[in-house]
Short mmCIF file of C-alpha atoms in Angstrom, two decimals:
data_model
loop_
_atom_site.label_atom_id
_atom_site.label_comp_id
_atom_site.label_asym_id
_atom_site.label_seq_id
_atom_site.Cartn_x
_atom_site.Cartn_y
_atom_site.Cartn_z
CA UNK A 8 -5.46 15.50 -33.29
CA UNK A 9 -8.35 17.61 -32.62
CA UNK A 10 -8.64 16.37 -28.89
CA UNK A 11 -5.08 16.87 -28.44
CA UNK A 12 -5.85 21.09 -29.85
CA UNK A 13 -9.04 21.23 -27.18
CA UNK A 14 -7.18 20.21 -24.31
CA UNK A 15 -3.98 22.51 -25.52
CA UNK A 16 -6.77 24.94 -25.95
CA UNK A 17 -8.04 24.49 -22.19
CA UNK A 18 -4.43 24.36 -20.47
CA UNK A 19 -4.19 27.68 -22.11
CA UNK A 20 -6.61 28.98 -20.37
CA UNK A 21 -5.58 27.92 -17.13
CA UNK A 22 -8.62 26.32 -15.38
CA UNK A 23 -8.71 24.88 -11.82
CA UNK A 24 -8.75 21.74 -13.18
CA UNK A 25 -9.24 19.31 -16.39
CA UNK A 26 -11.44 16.47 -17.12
CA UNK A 27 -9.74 14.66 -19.60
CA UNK A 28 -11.05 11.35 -21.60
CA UNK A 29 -8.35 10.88 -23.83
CA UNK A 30 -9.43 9.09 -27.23
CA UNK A 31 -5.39 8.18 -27.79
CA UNK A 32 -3.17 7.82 -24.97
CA UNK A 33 -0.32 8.06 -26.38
CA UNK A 34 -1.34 11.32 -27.97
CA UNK A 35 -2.02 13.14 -24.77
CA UNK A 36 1.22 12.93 -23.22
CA UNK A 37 2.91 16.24 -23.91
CA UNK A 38 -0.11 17.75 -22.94
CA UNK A 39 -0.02 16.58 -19.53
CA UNK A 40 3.16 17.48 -18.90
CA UNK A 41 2.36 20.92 -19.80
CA UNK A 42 -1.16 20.43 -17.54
CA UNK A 43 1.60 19.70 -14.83
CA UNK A 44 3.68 22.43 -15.40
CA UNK A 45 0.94 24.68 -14.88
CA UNK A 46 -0.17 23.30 -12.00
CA UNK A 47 -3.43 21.90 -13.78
CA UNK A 48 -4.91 19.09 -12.21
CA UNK A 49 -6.79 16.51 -14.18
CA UNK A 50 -8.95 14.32 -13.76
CA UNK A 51 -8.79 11.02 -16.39
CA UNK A 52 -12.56 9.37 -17.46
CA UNK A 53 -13.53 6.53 -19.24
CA UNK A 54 -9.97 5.44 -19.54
CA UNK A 55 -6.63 5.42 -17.88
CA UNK A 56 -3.37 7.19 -19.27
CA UNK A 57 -0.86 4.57 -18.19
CA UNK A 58 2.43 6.38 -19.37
CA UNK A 59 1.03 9.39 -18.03
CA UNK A 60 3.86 11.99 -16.51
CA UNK A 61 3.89 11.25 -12.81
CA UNK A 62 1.71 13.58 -11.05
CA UNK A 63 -0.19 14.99 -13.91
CA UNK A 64 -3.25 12.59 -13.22
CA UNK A 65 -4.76 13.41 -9.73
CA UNK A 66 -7.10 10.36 -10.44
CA UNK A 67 -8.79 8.05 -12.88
CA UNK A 68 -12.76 7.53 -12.89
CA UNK A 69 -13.08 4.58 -15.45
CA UNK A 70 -14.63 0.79 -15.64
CA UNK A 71 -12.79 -1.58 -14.79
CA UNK A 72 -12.07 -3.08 -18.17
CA UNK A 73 -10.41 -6.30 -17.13
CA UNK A 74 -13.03 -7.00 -15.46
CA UNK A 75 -15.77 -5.75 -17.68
CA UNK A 76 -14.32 -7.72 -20.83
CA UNK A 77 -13.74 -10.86 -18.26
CA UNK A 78 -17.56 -10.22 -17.99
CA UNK A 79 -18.56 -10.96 -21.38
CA UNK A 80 -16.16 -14.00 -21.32
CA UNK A 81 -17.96 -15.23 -18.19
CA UNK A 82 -21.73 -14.91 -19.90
CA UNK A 83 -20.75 -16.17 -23.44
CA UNK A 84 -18.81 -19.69 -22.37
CA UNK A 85 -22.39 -21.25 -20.75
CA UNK A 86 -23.41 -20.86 -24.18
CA UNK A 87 -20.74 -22.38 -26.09
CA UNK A 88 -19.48 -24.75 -23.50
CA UNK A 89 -20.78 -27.70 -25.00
CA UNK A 90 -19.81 -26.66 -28.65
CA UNK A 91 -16.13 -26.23 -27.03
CA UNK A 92 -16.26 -29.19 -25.29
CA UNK A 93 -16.63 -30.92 -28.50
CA UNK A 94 -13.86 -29.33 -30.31
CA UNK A 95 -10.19 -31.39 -30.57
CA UNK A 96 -6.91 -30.44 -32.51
CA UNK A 97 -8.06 -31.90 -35.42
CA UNK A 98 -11.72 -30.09 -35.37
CA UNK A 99 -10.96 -26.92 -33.29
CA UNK A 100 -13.20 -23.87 -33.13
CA UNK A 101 -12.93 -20.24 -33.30
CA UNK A 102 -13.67 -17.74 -30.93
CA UNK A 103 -13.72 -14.11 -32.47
CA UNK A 104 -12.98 -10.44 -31.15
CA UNK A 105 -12.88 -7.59 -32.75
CA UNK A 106 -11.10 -4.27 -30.40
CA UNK A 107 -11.47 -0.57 -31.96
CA UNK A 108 -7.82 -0.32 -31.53
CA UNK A 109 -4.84 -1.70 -29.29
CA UNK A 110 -3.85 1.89 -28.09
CA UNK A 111 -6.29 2.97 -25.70
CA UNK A 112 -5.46 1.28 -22.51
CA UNK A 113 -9.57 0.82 -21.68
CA UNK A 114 -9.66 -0.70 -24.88
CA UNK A 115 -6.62 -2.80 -24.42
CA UNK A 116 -7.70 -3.75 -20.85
CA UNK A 117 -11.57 -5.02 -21.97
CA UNK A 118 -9.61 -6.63 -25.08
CA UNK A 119 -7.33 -8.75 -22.98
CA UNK A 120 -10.02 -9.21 -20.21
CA UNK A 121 -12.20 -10.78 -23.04
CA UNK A 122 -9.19 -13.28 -24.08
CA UNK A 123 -7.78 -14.21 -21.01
CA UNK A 124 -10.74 -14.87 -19.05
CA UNK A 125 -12.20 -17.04 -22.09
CA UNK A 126 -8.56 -18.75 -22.05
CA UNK A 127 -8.97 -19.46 -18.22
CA UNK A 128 -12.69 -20.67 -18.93
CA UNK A 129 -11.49 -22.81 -22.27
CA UNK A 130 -8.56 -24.15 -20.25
CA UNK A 131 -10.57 -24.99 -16.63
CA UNK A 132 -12.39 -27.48 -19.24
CA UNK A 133 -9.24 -29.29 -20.26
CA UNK A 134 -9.29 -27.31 -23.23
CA UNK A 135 -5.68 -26.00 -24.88
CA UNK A 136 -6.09 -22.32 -26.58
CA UNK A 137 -4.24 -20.54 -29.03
CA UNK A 138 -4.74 -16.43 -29.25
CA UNK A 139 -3.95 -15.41 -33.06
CA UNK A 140 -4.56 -11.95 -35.05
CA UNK A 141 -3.62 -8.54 -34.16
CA UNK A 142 0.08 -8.89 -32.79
CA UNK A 143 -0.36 -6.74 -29.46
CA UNK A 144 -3.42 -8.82 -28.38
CA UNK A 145 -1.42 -11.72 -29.03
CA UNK A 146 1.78 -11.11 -26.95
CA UNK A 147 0.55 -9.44 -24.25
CA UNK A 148 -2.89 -12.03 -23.39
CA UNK A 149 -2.39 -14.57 -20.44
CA UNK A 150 -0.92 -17.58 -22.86
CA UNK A 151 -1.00 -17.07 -26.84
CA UNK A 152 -0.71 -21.26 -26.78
CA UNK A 153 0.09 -22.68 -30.23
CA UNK A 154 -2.50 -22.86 -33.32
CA UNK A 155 -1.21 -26.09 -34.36
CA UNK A 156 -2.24 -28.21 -31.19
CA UNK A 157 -5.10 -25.94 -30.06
CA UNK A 158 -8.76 -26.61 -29.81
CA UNK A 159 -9.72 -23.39 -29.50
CA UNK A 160 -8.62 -20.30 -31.18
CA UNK A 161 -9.22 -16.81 -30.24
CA UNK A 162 -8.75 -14.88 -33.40
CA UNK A 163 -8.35 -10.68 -32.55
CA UNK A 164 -9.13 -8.39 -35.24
CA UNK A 165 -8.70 -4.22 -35.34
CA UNK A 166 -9.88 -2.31 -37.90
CA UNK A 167 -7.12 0.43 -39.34
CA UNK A 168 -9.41 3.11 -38.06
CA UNK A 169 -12.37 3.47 -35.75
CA UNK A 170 -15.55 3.02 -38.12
CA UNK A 171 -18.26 0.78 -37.90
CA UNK A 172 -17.67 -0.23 -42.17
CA UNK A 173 -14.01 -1.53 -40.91
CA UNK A 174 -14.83 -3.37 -38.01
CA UNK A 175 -17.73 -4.90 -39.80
CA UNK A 176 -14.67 -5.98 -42.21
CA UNK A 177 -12.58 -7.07 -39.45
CA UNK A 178 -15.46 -9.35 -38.14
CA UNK A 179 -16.31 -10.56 -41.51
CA UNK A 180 -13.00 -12.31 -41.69
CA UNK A 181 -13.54 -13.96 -38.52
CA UNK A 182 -17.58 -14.59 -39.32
CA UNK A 183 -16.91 -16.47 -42.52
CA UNK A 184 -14.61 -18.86 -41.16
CA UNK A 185 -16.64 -22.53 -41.27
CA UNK A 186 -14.86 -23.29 -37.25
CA UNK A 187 -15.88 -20.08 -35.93
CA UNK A 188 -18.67 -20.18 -33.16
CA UNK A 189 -18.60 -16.94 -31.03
CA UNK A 190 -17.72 -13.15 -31.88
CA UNK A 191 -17.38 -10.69 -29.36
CA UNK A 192 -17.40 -6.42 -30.21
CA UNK A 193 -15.58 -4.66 -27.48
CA UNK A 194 -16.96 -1.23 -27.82
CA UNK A 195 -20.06 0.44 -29.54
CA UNK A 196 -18.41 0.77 -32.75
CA UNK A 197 -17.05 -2.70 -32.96
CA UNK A 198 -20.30 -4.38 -31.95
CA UNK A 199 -22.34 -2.08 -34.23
CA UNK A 200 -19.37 -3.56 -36.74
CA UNK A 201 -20.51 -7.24 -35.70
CA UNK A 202 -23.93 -6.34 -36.76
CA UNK A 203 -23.13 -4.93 -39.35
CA UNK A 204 -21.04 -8.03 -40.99
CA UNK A 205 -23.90 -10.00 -40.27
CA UNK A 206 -26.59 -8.24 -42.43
CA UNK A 207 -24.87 -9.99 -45.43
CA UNK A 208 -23.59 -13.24 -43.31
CA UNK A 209 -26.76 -13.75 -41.45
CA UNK A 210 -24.72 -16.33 -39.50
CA UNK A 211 -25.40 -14.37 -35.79
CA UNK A 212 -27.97 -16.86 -33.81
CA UNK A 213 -28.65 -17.28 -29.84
CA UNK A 214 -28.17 -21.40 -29.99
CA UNK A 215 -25.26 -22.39 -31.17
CA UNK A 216 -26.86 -24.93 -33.62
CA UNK A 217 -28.27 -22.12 -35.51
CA UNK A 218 -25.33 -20.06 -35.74
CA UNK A 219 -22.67 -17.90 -34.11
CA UNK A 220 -23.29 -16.56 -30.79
CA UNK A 221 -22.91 -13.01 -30.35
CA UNK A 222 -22.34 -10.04 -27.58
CA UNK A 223 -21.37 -6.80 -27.58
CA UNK A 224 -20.30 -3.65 -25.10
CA UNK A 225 -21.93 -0.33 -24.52
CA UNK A 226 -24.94 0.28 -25.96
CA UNK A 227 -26.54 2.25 -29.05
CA UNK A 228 -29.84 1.63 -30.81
CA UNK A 229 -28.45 -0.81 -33.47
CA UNK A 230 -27.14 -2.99 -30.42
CA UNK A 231 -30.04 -3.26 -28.13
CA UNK A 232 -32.31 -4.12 -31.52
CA UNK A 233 -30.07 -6.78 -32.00
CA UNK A 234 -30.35 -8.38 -28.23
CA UNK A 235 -34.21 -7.96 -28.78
CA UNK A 236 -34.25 -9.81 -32.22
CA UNK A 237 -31.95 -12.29 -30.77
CA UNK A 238 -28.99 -11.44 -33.20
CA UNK A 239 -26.99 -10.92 -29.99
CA UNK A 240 -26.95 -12.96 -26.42
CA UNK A 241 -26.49 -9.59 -24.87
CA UNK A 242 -23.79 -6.72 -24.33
CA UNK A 243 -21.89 -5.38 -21.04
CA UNK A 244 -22.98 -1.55 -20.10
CA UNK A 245 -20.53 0.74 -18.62
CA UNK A 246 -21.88 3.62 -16.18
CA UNK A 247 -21.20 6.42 -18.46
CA UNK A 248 -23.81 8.42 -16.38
CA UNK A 249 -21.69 8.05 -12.80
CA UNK A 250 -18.50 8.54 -14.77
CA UNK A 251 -18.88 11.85 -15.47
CA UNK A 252 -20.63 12.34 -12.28
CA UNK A 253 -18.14 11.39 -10.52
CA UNK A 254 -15.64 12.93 -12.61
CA UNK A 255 -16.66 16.59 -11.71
CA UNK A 256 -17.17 15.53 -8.11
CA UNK A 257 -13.66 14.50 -8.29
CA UNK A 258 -12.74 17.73 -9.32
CA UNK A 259 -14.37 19.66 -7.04
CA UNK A 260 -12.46 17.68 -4.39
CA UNK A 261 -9.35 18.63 -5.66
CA UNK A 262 -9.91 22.28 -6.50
CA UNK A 263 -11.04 22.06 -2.49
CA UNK A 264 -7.50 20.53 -1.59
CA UNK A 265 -8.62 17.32 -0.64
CA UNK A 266 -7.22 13.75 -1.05
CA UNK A 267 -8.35 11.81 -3.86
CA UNK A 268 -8.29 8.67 -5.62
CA UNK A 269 -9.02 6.48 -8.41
CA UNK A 270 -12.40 5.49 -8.84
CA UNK A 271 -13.11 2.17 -10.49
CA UNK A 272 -16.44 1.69 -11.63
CA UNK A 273 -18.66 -1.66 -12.87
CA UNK A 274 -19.39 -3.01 -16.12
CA UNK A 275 -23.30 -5.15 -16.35
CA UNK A 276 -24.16 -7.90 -18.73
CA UNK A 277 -27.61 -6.88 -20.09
CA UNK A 278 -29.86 -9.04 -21.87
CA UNK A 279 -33.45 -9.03 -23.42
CA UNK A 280 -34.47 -9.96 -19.98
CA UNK A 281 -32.81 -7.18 -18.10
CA UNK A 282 -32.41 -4.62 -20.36
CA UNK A 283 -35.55 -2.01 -18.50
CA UNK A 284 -34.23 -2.93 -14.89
CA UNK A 285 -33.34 0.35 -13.31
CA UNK A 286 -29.89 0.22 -12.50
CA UNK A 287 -29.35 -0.93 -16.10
CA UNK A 288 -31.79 1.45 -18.38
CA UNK A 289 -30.18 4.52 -17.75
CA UNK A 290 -27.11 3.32 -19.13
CA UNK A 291 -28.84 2.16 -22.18
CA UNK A 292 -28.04 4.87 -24.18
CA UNK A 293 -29.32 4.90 -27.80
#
């Protein structure tokens, strides 16, 4: 509600152009439309506005989430591969994820990227999966399977609102479940939430025969102490520093009367190993 007043606030006031990174949205919609009635262009960041009136978004600067949350699929399975190799209908085990919410389309992208990339992984090793939890995750992922013949189960979890105390709830459901082997946070808050749940679980490990593996997204200094005390395998990094670069860049272009388009940008698995590398530290935020 109060992003939805600053961005009322700035359409008032009639700028050349907006950049908008819109925390709900759904919530943003009206907005836009009167952004486009004024002949406001804006500029979308971090994440996409997919029911967005046409025309009112010039162009979206934003990770590609699919592809970043496919990304933490990809660099978990190696470790767990074996453990899932093992698992049958009778002894399945659990995969966890806990999203900040399933209305923010970045988050909704990363979320399903996550799942259906570990269901593609899972299944590639003869493998059947079954995606249970939070209800949108669960009809809108690749193939929700069925629970009762699965061997591995991808159990979502969303906290009722965005704080690190409910997601650490939300992944302390998942946690204390004896089949579960792997939890993945999908944003700063959710892996801080991870970490959190574990202070009292003590479960998180980086070999699977010590525990449950582990990874995150973004950054934050509770996050990158846990990749360097081995609590976590590692996290993907956005490029929240180019985002906004390119963000005003974009605007500038537009303000000038030239073409523009979306701008994907890259997610990067980071690790104790990798973590000072330059094109990863500066993304490192704490």
């Amino acid at each position: 509600a109060d992003q939805v007043q600053m961005l009322n606030d700035a359409i008032q006031k009639a700028p050349d152009g907006i950049g908008l990174a819109a925390c709900d949205t759904n919530s943003v919609l009206d907005s836009l439309t009167a952004a486009l009635n004024a002949g406001i262009p804006v500029v979308c960041f971090d994440t996409g506005v997919s029911d967005a009136p046409e025309g009112s978004v010039v162009a979206t600067v934003a990770t590609d989430n699919k592809a970043a949350g496919a990304c933490a699929a990809t660099n978990m399975y190696p470790v767990i591969k074996d453990v899932v190799a093992a698992a049958t209908a009778d002894k399945p085990v659990r995969i966890g994820e806990v999203n900040q919410d399933a209305t923010a389309l970045n988050i909704q992208e990363r979320g399903l990227g996550f799942i259906d990339e570990m269901i593609k992984l899972c299944t590639a090793d003869g493998k059947k999966v079954a995606v249970v939890g939070n209800e949108f995750y669960v009809n809108n992922c690749s193939d929700k399977g069925d629970e009762k013949t699965a061997e591995v189960i991808i159990e979502v979890g969303v906290p009722a609102q965005t704080t690190v105390d409910l997601a650490a709830t939300e992944a302390n459901k998942i946690m204390s479940k004896a089949d579960t082997i792997a939890i993945f946070g999908s944003n700063q808050t959710t892996a801080e939430g991870v970490i959190t749940a574990n202070e009292t679980l003590n479960k998180l490990a980086t070999d699977p025969a010590e525990g449950i593996i582990g990874a995150g997204f973004d950054a934050g200094t509770p996050q990158k102490a846990a990749i360097n005390n081995g609590k976590l395998i590692g996290s993907v990094t956005q490029s929240p520093l180019m985002m906004g670069y390119k963000t005003i860049y974009t605007l500038v272009d537009v303000c000038n009367g030239k073409t523009v388009e979306d701008i994907p940008m890259d997610g990067y698995w980071y690790n104790a190993d990798n973590m000072e590398d330059e094109d990863i530290a500066p993304n490192l935020y704490d």
